[in-house]
PDB file of C-alpha atoms in Angstrom:
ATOM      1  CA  UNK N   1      25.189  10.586  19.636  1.00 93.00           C
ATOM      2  CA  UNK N   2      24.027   7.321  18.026  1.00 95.00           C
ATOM      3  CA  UNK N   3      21.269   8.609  16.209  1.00 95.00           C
ATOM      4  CA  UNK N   4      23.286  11.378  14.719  1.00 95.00           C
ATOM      5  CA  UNK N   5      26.196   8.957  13.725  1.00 96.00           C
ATOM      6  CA  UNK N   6      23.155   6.554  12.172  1.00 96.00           C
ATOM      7  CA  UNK N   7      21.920   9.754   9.795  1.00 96.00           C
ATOM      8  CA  UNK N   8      25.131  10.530   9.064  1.00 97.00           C
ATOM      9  CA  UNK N   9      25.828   7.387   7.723  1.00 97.00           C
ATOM     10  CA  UNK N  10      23.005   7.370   5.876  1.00 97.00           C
ATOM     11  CA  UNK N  11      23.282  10.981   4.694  1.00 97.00           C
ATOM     12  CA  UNK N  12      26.268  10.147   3.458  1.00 98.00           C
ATOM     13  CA  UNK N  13      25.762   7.472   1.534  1.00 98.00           C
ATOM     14  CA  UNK N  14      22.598   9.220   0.011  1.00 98.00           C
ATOM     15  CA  UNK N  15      24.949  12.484  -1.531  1.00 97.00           C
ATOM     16  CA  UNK N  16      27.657   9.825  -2.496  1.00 98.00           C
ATOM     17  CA  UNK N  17      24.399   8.466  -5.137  1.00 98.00           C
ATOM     18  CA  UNK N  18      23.140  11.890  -6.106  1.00 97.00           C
ATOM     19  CA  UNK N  19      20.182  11.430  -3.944  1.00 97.00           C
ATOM     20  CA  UNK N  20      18.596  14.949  -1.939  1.00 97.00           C
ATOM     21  CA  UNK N  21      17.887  14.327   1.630  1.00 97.00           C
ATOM     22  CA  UNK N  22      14.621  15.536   2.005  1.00 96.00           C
ATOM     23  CA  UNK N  23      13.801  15.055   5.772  1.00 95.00           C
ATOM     24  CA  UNK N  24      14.717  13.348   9.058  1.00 95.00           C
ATOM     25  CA  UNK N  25      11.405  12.106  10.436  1.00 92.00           C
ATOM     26  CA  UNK N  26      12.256  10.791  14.006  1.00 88.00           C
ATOM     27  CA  UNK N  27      14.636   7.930  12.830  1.00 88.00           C
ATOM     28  CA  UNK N  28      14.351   7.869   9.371  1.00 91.00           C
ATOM     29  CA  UNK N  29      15.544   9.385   6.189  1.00 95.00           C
ATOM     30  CA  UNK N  30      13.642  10.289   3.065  1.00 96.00           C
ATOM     31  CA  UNK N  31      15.284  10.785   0.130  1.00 97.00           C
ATOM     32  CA  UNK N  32      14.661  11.393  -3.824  1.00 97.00           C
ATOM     33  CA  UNK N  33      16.681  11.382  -6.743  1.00 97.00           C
ATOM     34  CA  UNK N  34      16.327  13.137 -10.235  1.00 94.00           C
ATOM     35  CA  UNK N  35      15.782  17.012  -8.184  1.00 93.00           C
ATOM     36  CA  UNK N  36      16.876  19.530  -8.160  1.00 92.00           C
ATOM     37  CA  UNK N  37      19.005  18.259 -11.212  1.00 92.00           C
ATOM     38  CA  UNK N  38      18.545  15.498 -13.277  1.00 94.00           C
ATOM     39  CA  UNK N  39      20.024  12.857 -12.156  1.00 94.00           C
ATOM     40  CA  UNK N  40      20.925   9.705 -14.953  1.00 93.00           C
ATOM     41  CA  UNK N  41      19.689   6.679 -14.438  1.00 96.00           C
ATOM     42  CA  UNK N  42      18.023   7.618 -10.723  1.00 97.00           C
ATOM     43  CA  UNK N  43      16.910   4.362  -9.751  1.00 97.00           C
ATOM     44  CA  UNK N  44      19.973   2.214 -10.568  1.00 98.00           C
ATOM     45  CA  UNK N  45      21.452   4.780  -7.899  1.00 98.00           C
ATOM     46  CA  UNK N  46      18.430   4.893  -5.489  1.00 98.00           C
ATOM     47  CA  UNK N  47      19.238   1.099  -5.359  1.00 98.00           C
ATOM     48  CA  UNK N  48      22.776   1.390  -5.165  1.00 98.00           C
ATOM     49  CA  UNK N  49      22.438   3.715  -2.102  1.00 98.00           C
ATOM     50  CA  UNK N  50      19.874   1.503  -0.046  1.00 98.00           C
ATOM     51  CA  UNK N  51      22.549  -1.720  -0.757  1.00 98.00           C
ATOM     52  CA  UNK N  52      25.532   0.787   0.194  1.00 98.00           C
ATOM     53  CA  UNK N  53      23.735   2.202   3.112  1.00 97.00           C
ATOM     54  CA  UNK N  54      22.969  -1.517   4.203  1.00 96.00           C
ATOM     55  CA  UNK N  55      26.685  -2.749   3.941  1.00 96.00           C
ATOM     56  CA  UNK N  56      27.819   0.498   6.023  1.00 97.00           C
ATOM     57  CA  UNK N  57      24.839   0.029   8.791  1.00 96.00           C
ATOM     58  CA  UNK N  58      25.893  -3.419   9.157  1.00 96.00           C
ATOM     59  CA  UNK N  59      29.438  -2.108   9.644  1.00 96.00           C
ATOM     60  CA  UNK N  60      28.322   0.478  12.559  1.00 97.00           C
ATOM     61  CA  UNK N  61      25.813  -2.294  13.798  1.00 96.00           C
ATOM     62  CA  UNK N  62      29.091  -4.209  14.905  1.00 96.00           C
ATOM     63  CA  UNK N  63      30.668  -1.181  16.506  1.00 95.00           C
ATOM     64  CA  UNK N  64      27.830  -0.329  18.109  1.00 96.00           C
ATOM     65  CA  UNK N  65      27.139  -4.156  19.721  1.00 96.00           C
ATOM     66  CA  UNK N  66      30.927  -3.722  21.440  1.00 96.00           C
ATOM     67  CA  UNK N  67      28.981  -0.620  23.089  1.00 96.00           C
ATOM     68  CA  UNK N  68      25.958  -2.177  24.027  1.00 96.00           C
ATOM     69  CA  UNK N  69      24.352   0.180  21.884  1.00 95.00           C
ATOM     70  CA  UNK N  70      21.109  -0.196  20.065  1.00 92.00           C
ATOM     71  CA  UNK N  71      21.109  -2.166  16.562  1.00 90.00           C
ATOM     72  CA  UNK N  72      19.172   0.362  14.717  1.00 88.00           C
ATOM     73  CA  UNK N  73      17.673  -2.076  11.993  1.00 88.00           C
ATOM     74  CA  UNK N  74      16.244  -0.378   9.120  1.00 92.00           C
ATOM     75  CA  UNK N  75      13.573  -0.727   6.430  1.00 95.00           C
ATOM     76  CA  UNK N  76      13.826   1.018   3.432  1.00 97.00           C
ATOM     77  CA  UNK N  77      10.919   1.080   0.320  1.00 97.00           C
ATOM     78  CA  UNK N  78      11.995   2.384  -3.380  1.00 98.00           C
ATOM     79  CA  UNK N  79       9.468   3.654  -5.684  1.00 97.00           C
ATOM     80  CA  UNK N  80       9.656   5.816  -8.814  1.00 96.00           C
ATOM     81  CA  UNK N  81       6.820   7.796 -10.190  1.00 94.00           C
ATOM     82  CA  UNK N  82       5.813  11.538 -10.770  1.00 94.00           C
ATOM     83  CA  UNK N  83       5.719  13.376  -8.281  1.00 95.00           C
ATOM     84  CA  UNK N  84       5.968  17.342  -7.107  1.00 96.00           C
ATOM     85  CA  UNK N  85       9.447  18.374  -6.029  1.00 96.00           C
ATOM     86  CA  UNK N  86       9.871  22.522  -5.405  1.00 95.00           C
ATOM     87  CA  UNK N  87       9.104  24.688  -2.510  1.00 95.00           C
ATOM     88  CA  UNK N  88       5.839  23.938  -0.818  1.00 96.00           C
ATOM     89  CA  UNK N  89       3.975  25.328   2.653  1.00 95.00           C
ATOM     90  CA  UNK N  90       2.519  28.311   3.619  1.00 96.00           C
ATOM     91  CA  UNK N  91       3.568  31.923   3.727  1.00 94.00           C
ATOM     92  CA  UNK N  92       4.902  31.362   7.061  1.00 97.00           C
ATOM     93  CA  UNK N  93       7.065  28.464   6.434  1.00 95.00           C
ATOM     94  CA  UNK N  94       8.605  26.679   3.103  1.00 94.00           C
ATOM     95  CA  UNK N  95      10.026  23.210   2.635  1.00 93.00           C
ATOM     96  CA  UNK N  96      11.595  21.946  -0.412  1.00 95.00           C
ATOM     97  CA  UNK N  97      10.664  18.814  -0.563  1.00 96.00           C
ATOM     98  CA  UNK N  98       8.060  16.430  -2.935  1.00 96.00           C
ATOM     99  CA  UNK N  99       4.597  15.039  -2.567  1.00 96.00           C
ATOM    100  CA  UNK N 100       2.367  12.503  -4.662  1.00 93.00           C
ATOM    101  CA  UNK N 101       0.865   9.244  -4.671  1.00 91.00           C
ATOM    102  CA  UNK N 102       4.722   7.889  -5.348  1.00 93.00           C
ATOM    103  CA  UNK N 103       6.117   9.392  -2.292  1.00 94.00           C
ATOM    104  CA  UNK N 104       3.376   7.575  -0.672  1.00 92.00           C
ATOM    105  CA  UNK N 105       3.797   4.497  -1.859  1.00 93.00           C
ATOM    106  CA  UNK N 106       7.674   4.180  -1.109  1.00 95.00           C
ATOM    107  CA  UNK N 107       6.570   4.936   2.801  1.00 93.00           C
ATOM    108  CA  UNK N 108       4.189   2.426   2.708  1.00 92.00           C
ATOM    109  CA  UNK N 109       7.038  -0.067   1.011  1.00 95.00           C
ATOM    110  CA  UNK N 110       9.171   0.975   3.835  1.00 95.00           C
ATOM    111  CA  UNK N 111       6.266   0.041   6.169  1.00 93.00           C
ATOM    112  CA  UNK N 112       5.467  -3.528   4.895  1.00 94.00           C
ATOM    113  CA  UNK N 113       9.168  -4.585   5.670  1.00 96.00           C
ATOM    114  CA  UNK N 114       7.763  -5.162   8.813  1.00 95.00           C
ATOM    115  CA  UNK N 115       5.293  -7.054   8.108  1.00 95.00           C
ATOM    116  CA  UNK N 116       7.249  -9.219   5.535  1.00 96.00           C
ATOM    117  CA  UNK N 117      10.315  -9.801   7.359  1.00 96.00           C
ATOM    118  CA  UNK N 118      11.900  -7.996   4.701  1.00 97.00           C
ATOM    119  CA  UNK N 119      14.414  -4.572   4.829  1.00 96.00           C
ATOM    120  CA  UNK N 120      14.157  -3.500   1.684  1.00 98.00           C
ATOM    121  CA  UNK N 121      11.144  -3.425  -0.649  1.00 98.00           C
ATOM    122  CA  UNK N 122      10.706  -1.553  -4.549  1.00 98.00           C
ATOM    123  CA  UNK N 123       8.404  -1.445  -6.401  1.00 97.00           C
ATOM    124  CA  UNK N 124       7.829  -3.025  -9.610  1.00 97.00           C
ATOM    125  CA  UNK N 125       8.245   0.005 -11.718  1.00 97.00           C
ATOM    126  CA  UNK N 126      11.404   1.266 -10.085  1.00 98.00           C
ATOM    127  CA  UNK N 127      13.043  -2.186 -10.040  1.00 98.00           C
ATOM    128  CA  UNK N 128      12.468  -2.152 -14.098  1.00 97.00           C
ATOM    129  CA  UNK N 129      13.632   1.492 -14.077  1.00 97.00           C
ATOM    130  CA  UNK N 130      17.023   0.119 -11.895  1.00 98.00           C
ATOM    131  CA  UNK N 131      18.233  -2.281 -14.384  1.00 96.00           C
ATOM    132  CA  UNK N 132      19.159  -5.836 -14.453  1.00 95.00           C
ATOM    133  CA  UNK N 133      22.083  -5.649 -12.097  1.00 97.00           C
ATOM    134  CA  UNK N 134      20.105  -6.214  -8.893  1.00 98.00           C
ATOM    135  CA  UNK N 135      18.677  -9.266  -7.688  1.00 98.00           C
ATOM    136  CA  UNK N 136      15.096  -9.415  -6.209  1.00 98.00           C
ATOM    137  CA  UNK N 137      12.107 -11.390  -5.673  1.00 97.00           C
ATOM    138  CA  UNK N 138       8.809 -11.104  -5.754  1.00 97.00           C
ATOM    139  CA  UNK N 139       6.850 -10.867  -2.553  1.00 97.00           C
ATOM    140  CA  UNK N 140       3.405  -9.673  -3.046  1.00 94.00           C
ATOM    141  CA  UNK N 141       0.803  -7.432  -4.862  1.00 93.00           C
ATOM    142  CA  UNK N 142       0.380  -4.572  -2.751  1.00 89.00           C
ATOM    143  CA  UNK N 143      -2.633  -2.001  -2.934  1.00 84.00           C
ATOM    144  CA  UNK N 144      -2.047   1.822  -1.917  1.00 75.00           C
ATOM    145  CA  UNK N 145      -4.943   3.237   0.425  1.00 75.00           C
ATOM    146  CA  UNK N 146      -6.910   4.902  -1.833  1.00 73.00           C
ATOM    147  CA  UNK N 147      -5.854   3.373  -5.127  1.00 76.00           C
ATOM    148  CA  UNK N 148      -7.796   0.171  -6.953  1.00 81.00           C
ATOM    149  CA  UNK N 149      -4.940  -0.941  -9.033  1.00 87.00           C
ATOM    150  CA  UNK N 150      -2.424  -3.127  -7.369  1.00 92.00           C
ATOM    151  CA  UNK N 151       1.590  -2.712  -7.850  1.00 94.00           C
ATOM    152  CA  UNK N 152       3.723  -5.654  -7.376  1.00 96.00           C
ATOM    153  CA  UNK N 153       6.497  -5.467  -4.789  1.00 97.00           C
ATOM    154  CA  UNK N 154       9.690  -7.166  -4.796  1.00 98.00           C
ATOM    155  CA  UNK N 155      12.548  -7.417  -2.073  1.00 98.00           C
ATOM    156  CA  UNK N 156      15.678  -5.946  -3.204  1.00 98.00           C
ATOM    157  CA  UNK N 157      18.367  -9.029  -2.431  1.00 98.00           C
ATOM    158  CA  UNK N 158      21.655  -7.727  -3.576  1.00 98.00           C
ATOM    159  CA  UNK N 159      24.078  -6.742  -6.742  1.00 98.00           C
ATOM    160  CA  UNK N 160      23.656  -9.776  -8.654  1.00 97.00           C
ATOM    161  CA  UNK N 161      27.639  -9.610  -9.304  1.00 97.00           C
ATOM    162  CA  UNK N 162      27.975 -10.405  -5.534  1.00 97.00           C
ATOM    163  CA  UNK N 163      24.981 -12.933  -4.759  1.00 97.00           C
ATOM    164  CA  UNK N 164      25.628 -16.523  -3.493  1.00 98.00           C
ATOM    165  CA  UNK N 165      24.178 -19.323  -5.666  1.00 98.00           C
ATOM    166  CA  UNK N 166      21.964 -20.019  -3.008  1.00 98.00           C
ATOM    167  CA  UNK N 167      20.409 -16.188  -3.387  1.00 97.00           C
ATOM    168  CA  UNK N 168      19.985 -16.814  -6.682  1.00 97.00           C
ATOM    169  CA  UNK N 169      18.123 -19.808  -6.269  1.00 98.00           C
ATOM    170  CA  UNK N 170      16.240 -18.648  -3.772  1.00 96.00           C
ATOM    171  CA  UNK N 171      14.966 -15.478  -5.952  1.00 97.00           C
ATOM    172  CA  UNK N 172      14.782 -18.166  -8.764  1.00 97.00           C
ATOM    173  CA  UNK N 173      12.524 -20.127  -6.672  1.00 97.00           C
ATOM    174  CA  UNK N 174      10.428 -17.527  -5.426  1.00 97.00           C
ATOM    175  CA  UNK N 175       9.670 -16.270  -8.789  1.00 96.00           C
ATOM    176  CA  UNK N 176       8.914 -19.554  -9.977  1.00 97.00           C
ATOM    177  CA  UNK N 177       5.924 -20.082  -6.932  1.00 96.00           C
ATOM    178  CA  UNK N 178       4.711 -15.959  -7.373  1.00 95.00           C
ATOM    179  CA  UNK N 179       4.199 -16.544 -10.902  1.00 94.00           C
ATOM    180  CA  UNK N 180       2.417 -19.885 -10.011  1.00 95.00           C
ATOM    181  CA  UNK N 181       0.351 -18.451  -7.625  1.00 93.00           C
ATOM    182  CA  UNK N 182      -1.114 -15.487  -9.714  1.00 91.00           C
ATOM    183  CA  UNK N 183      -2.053 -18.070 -12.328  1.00 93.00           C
ATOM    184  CA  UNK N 184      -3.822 -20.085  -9.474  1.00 93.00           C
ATOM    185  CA  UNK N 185      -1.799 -22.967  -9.836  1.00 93.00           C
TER     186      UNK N 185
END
C-alpha cells in the first residue's frame, strides 16, 4: 500500500509538469519530458516536478512517521540531452520508452546522491536549459563510464523565490570555493 501511494504521488506530480512516466523500476520512477509532444521549456518543468514531488514526499513522509511506516527518501538526477524516445524491443515485446548516453547519465546523477549526501543532482546542461529561477550549487565534475569528457553536476537547492538567505549564501559560497578549486587555488 505504501509503495503504491509513494508512485502515485510521484506519478502525479510528473503528469501535473508534462512529464511521461516511462517505468517503475522497483522503487523508482523514470521520467522524460519533450515526448511524445513537445513539451516548452522541458527542463524548467523537469525541475519544477522534482521540487514539487519533494514538497509532497515530505508531506506523506509525516503521515507516514504517525504509522510507523518507512520514510521512503528519494534521490532524483536531471539531465537533458538527445536521446531515442519511440517504441523499442523485440517482436515479442515493445516498450515505449528512450535510451542514450543522457538517460544514462541522469541514473547515474540519481546514483551519486548517495554518495554526496545530496537528493537531487542536474546536470550542467539541463540546469542552463531550466532557467535562472532555481537555485543550485556546484558539487563536482562527474565522468560517465565510458565517456572522457567530464560534465559538471550541481545540486538542485530550491525556487530561488522561496530560498532563505542562508541558502543563498550557502550556494554563493560554494560556488565561490568550486570555482577556486578548478583554478587550483
Amino acid at each position: 500500500r505504501q509503495l503504491n501511494e509513494y508512485l502515485e504521488i510521484l506519478s502525479k506530480v510528473i503528469s501535473r509538469y508534462e512529464g511521461t512516466v516511462d517505468k517503475y523500476i522497483g522503487d523508482s520512477v523514470m521520467a522524460f519530458w519533450n515526448a511524445p509532444g513537445r513539451v516548452p521549456l522541458h527542463a524548467r518543468q523537469a525541475f519544477a516536478t522534482v521540487l514539487s514531488g519533494r514538497m509532497a514526499l515530505d508531506e506523506a513522509r509525516e503521515r507516514w512517521a504517525l504509522e510507523k511506516l518507512p520514510a521512503f527518501h528519494t534521490r532524483m538526477g536531471i539531465h537533458t540531452g538527445e536521446v531515442i524516445v519511440g517504441n523499442i524491443g523485440s517482436s515479442v515485446r515493445l516498450n515505449y520508452t528512450i535510451i542514450g548516453d543522457a538517460v544514462n547519465l541522469a541514473s547515474r546523477l540519481e546514483g551519486l546522491n548517495k554518495q554526496y549526501g545530496t537528493s537531487i543532482l542536474v546536470s550542467e546542461p539541463a540546469r542552463l536549459e531550466a532557467g535562472d529561477d532555481f537555485l543550485t550549487r556546484p558539487v563536482d565534475l562527474v565522468a560517465v563510464k565510458g565517456k572522457t569528457e567530464p560534465v559538471l553536476v550541481h545540486e538542485l537547492i530550491g525556487w530561488r523565490a522561496d530560498c532563505s538567505p542562508e541558502q543563498v549564501d550557502l550556494a554563493a559560497m560554494t560556488t565561490l570555493a568550486h570555482d577556486a578549486y578548478r583554478a587550483r587555488r
